[in-house]
CSV table of C-alpha atoms in Angstrom, one decimal:
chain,number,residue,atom,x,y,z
A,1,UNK,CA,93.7,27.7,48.4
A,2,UNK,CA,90.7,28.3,50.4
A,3,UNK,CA,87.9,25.9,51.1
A,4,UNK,CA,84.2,26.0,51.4
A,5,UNK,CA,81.0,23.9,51.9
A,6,UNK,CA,79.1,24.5,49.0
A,7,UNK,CA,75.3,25.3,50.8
A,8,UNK,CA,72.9,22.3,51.1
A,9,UNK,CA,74.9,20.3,49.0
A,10,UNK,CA,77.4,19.1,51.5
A,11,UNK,CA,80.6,19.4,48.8
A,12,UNK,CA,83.6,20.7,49.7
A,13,UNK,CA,85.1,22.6,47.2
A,14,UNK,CA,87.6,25.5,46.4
A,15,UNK,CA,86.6,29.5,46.7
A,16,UNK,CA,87.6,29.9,43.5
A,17,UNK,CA,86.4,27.2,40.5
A,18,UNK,CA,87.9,26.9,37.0
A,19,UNK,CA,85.4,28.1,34.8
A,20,UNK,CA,85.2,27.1,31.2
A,21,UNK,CA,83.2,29.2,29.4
A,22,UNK,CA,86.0,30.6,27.4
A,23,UNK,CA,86.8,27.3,25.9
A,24,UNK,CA,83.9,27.0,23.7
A,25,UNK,CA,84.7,29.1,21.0
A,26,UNK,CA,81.9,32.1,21.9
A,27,UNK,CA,85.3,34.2,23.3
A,28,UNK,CA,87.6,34.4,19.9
A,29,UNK,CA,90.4,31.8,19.3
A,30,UNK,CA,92.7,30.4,21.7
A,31,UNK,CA,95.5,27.7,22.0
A,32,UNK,CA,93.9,24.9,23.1
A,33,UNK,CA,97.1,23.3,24.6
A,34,UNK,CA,97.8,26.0,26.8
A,35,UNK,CA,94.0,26.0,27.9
A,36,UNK,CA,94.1,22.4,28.9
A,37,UNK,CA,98.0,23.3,30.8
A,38,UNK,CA,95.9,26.1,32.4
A,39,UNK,CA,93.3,23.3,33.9
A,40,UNK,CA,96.0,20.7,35.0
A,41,UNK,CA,97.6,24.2,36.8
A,42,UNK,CA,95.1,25.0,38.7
A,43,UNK,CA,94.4,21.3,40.0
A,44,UNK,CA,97.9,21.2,41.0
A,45,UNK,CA,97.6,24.8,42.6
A,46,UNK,CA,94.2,23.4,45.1
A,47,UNK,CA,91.2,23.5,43.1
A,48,UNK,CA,89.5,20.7,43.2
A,49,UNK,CA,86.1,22.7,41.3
A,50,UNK,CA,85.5,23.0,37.3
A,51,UNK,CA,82.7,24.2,35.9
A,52,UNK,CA,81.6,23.8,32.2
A,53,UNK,CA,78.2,23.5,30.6
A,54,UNK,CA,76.9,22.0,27.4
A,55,UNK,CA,76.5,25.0,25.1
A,56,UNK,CA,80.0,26.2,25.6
A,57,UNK,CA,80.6,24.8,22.0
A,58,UNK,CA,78.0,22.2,22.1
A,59,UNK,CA,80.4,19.7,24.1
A,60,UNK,CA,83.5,21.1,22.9
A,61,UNK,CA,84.3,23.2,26.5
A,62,UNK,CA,82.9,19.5,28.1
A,63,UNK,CA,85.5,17.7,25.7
A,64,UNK,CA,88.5,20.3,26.8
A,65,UNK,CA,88.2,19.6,30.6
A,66,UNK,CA,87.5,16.2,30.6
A,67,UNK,CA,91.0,15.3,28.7
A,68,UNK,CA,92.6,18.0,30.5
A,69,UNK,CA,91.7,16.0,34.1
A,70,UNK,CA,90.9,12.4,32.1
A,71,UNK,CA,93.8,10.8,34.8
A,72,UNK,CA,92.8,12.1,38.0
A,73,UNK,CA,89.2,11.6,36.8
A,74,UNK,CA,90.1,8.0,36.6
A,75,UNK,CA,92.2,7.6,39.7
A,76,UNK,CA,90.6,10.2,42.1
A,77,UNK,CA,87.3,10.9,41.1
A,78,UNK,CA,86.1,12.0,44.4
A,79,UNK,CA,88.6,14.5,44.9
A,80,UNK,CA,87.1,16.7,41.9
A,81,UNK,CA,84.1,18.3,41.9
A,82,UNK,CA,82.8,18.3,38.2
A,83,UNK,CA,79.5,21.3,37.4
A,84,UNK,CA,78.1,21.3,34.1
A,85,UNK,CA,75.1,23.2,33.0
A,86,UNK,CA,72.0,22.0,30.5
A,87,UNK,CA,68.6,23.5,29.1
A,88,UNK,CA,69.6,25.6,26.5
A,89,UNK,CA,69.7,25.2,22.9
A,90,UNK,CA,71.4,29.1,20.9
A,91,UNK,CA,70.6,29.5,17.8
A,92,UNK,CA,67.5,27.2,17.6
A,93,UNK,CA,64.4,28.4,17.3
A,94,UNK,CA,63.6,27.4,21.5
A,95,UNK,CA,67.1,28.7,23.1
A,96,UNK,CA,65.7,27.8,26.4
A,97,UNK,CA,64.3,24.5,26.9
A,98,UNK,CA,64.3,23.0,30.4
A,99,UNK,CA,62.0,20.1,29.2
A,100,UNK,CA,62.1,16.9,30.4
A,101,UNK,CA,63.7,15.0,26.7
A,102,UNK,CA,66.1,17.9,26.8
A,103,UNK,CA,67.4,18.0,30.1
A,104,UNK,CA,68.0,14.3,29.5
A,105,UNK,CA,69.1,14.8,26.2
A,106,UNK,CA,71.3,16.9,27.6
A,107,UNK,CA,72.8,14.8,30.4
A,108,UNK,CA,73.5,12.1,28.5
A,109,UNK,CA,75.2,14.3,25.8
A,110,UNK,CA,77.7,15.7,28.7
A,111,UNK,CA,78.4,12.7,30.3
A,112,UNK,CA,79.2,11.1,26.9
A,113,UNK,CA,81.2,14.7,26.3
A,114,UNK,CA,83.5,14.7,30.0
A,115,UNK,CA,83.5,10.9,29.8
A,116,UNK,CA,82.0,10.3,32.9
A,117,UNK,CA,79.7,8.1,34.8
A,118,UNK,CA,78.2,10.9,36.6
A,119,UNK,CA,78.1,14.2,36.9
A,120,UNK,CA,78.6,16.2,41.0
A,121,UNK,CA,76.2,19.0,40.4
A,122,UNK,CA,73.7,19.4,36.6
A,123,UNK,CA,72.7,23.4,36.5
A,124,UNK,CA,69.9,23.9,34.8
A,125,UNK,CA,71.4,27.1,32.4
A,126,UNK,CA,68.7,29.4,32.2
A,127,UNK,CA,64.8,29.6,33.5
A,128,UNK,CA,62.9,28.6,31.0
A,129,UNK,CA,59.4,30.7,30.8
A,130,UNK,CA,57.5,28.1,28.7
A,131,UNK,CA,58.5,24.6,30.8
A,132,UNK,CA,57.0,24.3,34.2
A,133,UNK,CA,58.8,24.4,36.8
A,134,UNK,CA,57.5,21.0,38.1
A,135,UNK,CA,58.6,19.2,34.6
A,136,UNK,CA,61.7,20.7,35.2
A,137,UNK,CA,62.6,19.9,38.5
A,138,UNK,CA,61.0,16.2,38.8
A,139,UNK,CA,63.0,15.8,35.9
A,140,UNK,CA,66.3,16.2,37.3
A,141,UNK,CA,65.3,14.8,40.6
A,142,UNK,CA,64.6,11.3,38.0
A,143,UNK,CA,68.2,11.2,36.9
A,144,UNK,CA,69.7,11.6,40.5
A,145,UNK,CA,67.6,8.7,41.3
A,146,UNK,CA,69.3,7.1,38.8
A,147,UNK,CA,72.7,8.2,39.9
A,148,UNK,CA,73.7,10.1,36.5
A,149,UNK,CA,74.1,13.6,38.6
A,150,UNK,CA,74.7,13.8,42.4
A,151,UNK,CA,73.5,17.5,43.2
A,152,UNK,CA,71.1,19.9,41.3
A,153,UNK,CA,71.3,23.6,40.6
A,154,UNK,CA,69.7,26.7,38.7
A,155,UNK,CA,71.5,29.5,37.3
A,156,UNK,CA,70.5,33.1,36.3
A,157,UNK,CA,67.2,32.0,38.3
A,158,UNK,CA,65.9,34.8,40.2
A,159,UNK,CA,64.0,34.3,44.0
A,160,UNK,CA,60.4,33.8,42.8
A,161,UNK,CA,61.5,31.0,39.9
A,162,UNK,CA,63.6,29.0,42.7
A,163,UNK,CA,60.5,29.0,45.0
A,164,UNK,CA,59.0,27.6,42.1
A,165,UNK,CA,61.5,24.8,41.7
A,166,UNK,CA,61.4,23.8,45.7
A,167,UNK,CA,58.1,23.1,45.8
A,168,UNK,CA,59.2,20.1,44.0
A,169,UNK,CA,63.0,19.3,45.5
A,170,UNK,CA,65.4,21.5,46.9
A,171,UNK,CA,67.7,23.7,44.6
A,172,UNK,CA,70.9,23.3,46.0
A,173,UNK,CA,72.8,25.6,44.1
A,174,UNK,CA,72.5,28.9,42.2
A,175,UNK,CA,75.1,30.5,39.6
A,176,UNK,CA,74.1,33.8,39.4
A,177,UNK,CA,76.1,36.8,37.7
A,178,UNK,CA,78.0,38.9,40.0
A,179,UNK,CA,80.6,41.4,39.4
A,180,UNK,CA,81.2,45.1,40.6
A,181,UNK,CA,79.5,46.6,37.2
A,182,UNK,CA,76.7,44.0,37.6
A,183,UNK,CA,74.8,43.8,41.4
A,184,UNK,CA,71.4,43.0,40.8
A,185,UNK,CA,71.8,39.5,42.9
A,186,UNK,CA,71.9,41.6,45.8
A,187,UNK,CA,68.1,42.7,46.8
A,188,UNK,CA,66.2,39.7,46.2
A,189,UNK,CA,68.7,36.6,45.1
A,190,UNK,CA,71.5,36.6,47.2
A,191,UNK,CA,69.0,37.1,50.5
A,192,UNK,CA,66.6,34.0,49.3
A,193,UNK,CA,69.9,32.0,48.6
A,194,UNK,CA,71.6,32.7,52.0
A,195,UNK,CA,68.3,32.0,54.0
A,196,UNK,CA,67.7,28.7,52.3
A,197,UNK,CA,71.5,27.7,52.2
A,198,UNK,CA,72.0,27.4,48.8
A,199,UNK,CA,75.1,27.7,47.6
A,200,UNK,CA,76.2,30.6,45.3
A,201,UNK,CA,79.0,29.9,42.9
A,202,UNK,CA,79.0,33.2,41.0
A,203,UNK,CA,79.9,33.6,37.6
A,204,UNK,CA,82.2,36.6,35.6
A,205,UNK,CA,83.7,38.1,38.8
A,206,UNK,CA,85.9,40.0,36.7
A,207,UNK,CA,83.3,41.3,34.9
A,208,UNK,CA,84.4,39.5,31.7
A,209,UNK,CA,87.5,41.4,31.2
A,210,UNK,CA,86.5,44.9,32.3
A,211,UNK,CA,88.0,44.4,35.9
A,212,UNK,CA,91.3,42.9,34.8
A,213,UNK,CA,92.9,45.7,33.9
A,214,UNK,CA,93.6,45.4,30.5
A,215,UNK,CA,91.3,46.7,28.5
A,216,UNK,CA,91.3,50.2,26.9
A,217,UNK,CA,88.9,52.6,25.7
A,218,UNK,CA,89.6,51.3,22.0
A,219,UNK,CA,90.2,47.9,22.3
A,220,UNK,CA,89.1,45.5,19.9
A,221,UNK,CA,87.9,42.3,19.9
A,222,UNK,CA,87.2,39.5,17.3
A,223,UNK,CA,83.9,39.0,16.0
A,224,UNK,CA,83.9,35.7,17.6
A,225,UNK,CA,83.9,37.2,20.7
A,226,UNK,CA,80.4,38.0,21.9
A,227,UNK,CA,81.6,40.9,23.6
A,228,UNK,CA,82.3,42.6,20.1
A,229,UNK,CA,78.8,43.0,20.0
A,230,UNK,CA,78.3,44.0,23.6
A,231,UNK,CA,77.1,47.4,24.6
A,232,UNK,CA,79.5,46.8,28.2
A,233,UNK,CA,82.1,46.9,25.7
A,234,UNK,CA,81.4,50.0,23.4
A,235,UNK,CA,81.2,54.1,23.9
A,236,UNK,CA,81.0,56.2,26.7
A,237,UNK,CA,80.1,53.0,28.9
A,238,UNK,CA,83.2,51.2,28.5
A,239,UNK,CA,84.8,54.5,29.1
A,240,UNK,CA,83.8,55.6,31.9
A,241,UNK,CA,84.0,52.3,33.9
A,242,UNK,CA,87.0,51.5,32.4
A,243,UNK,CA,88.2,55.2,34.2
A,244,UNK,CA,86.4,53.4,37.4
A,245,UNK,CA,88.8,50.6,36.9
A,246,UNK,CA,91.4,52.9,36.5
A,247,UNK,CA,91.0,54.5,40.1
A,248,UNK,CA,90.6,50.8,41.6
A,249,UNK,CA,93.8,49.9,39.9
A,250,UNK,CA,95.5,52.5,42.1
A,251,UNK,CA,93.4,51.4,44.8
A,252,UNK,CA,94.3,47.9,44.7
A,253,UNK,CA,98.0,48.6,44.0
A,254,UNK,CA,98.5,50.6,47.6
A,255,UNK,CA,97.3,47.1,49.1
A,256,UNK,CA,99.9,45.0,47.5
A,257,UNK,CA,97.4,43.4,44.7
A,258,UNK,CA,96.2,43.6,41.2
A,259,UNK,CA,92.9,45.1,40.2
A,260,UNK,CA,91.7,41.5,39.4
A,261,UNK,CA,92.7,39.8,42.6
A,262,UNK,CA,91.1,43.0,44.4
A,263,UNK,CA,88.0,42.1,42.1
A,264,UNK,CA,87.5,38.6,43.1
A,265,UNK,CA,88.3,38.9,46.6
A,266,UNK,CA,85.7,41.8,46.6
A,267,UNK,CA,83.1,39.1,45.0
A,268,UNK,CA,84.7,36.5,48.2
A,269,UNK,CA,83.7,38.9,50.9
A,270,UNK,CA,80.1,39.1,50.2
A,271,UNK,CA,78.0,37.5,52.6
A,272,UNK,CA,76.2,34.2,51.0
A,273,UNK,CA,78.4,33.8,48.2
A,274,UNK,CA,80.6,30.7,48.4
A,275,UNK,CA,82.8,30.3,44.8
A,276,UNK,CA,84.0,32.6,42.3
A,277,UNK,CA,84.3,31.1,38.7
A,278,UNK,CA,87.4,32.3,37.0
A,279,UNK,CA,88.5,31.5,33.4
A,280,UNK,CA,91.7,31.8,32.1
A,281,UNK,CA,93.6,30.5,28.8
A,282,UNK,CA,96.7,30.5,30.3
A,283,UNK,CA,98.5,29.1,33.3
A,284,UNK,CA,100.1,32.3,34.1
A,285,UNK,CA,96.4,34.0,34.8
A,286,UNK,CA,94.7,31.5,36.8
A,287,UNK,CA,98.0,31.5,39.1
A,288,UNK,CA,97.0,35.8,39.4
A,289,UNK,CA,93.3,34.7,40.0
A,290,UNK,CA,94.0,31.8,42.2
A,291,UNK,CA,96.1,34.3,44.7
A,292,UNK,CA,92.8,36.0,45.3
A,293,UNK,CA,91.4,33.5,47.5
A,294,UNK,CA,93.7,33.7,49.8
A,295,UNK,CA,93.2,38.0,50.4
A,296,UNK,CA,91.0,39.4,53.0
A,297,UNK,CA,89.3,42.7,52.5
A,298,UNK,CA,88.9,44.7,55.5
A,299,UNK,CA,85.7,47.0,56.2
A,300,UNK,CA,87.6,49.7,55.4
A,301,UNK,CA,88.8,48.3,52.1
A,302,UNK,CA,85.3,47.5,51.1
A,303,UNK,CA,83.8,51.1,52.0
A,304,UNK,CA,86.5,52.3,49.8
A,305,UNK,CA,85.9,50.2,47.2
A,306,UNK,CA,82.2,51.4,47.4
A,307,UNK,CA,83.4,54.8,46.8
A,308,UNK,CA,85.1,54.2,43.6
A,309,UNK,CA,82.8,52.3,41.8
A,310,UNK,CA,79.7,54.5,42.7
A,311,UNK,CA,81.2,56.5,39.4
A,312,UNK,CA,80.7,53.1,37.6
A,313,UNK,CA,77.9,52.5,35.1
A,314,UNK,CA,75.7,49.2,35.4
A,315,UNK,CA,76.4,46.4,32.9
A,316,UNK,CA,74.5,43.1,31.5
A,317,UNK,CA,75.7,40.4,29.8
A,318,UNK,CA,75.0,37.6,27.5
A,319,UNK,CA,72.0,35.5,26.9
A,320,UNK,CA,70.6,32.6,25.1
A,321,UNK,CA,68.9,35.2,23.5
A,322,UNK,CA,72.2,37.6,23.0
A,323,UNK,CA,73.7,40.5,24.3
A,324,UNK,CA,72.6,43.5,25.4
């Protein structure tokens, strides 16, 4: 496993964190067992980073990962690196709300949900157009006085709404969505974070299963699953960038890796972005995932890689609002 300092915020953590968002019920059903197995894997495979945030199941995801790691969290607390994420409420009638009484609402809520005394880096989930930014940020910056969170982050903020937040204190991270079907980071947000040092930890490298490999033109998922109702997942866009993936498979198979691993190391490469988040279900797939970190791309391979998913068709994801 690979090792990087996370921007401004000094933390040394793994390329590649465990992320959690498929543990809170929004992705279909899954053994919970085998999830938490998954977790204790990867910690015993080099990854030291987890990130979870409150609305994956309203503290269940939060719950999940803080029994999976409850010993280590006791014994070796500073050798983990624990992210959570807060200022969002789905299915309320304000699904963004980066006030002050939520944020701390929403603190407390996580700590009580990991069962922690603090928390290494608080995310705020999504900007949040009717909370100014000042609330927002002098809000957090309270409870790292207070020592309830160490570092603060944004994620799926864009250049001009972290300006926003540093006139007030410093936004030392960003977790923006990044994937090869999904590249809008790249004009404005990726340039802003590298010049400021902030550290990217990007989310769905894998494109939320259309880069794995496994998905066909029919597949189908249950309704649980946001990405039933996902236009990324339906018609002649899944199609054709599933035929993409198909040529990339072939691709990554004359270098001696999977179409995933090819994927995330792709994600890796790019200059300013520190972490990958990766979720898996299993231990057998975070062990595929995890091999990733270790791959170098060369110029060549990435020129290549350009080639192929030129044919590909832009994606979006979910929101607090829902999918597009």
């Amino acid at each position: 496993m690979r090792y990087t300092v996370l921007g401004r915020t000094g933390l040394e953590v793994s390329r590649i964190a465990f992320g959690t968002w498929q543990l809170g019920g929004e992705w279909g059903s899954f053994d919970e067992k085998a999830a938490m197995d998954a977790i204790r894997h990867a910690r015993e495979l080099g990854v030291n980073f987890f990130d979870t945030a409150q609305a994956y199941g309203f503290g269940k995801s939060e719950q999940i990962l803080g029994n999976a790691l409850r010993e280590e969290l006791k014994h070796n607390r500073d050798q983990i690196v624990i992210a959570t994420k807060g200022g969002i409420n789905p299915g309320s009638s304000r699904p963004r709300d980066a006030s002050r009484s939520w944020l701390r609402k929403g603190v407390e809520e996580s700590l009580r949900a990991l069962d922690l005394d603090y928390i290494d880096l608080y995310q705020v989930h999504w900007p949040d157009p009717n909370t100014p930014a000042e609330e927002t940020a002098s809000a957090l910056q309270e409870m790292v006085d207070e020592g309830k969170i160490r570092h603060v982050g944004v994620s799926n903020y864009d250049a001009r709404q972290m300006a926003e937040f540093e006139r007030i204190r410093p936004v030392e991270t960003l977790q923006p969505p990044y994937h090869l079907f999904r590249r809008g980071i790249e004009e404005e947000i990726l340039p802003y974070a590298r010049e400021h040092n902030i550290g990217v930890l990007v989310y769905s490298p894998l494109g939320s299963g259309l880069l794995t490999g496994r998905l066909t033109p029919d597949v189908q998922f249950e309704p649980s699953d946001w990405r039933a109702h996902a236009s990324a997942f339906q018609g002649e866009k899944l199609r054709r960038n599933l035929a993409v993936v198909d040529r990339l498979s072939e691709f990554a198979r004359e270098r001696g890796m999977s179409v995933s691993q090819l994927a995330i190391a792709w994600v890796l490469a790019q200059p300013g972005v520190h972490v990958a988040i990766v979720g898996a279900r299993s231990s057998r797939n975070i062990e595929n995932s995890l091999a990733a970190a270790d791959l170098t791309l060369s110029s060549e391979d990435l020129a290549g890689i350009e080639r192929i998913v030129a044919d590909g068709v832009p994606v979006e994801g979910a929101s607090p609002e829902g999918v597009a």
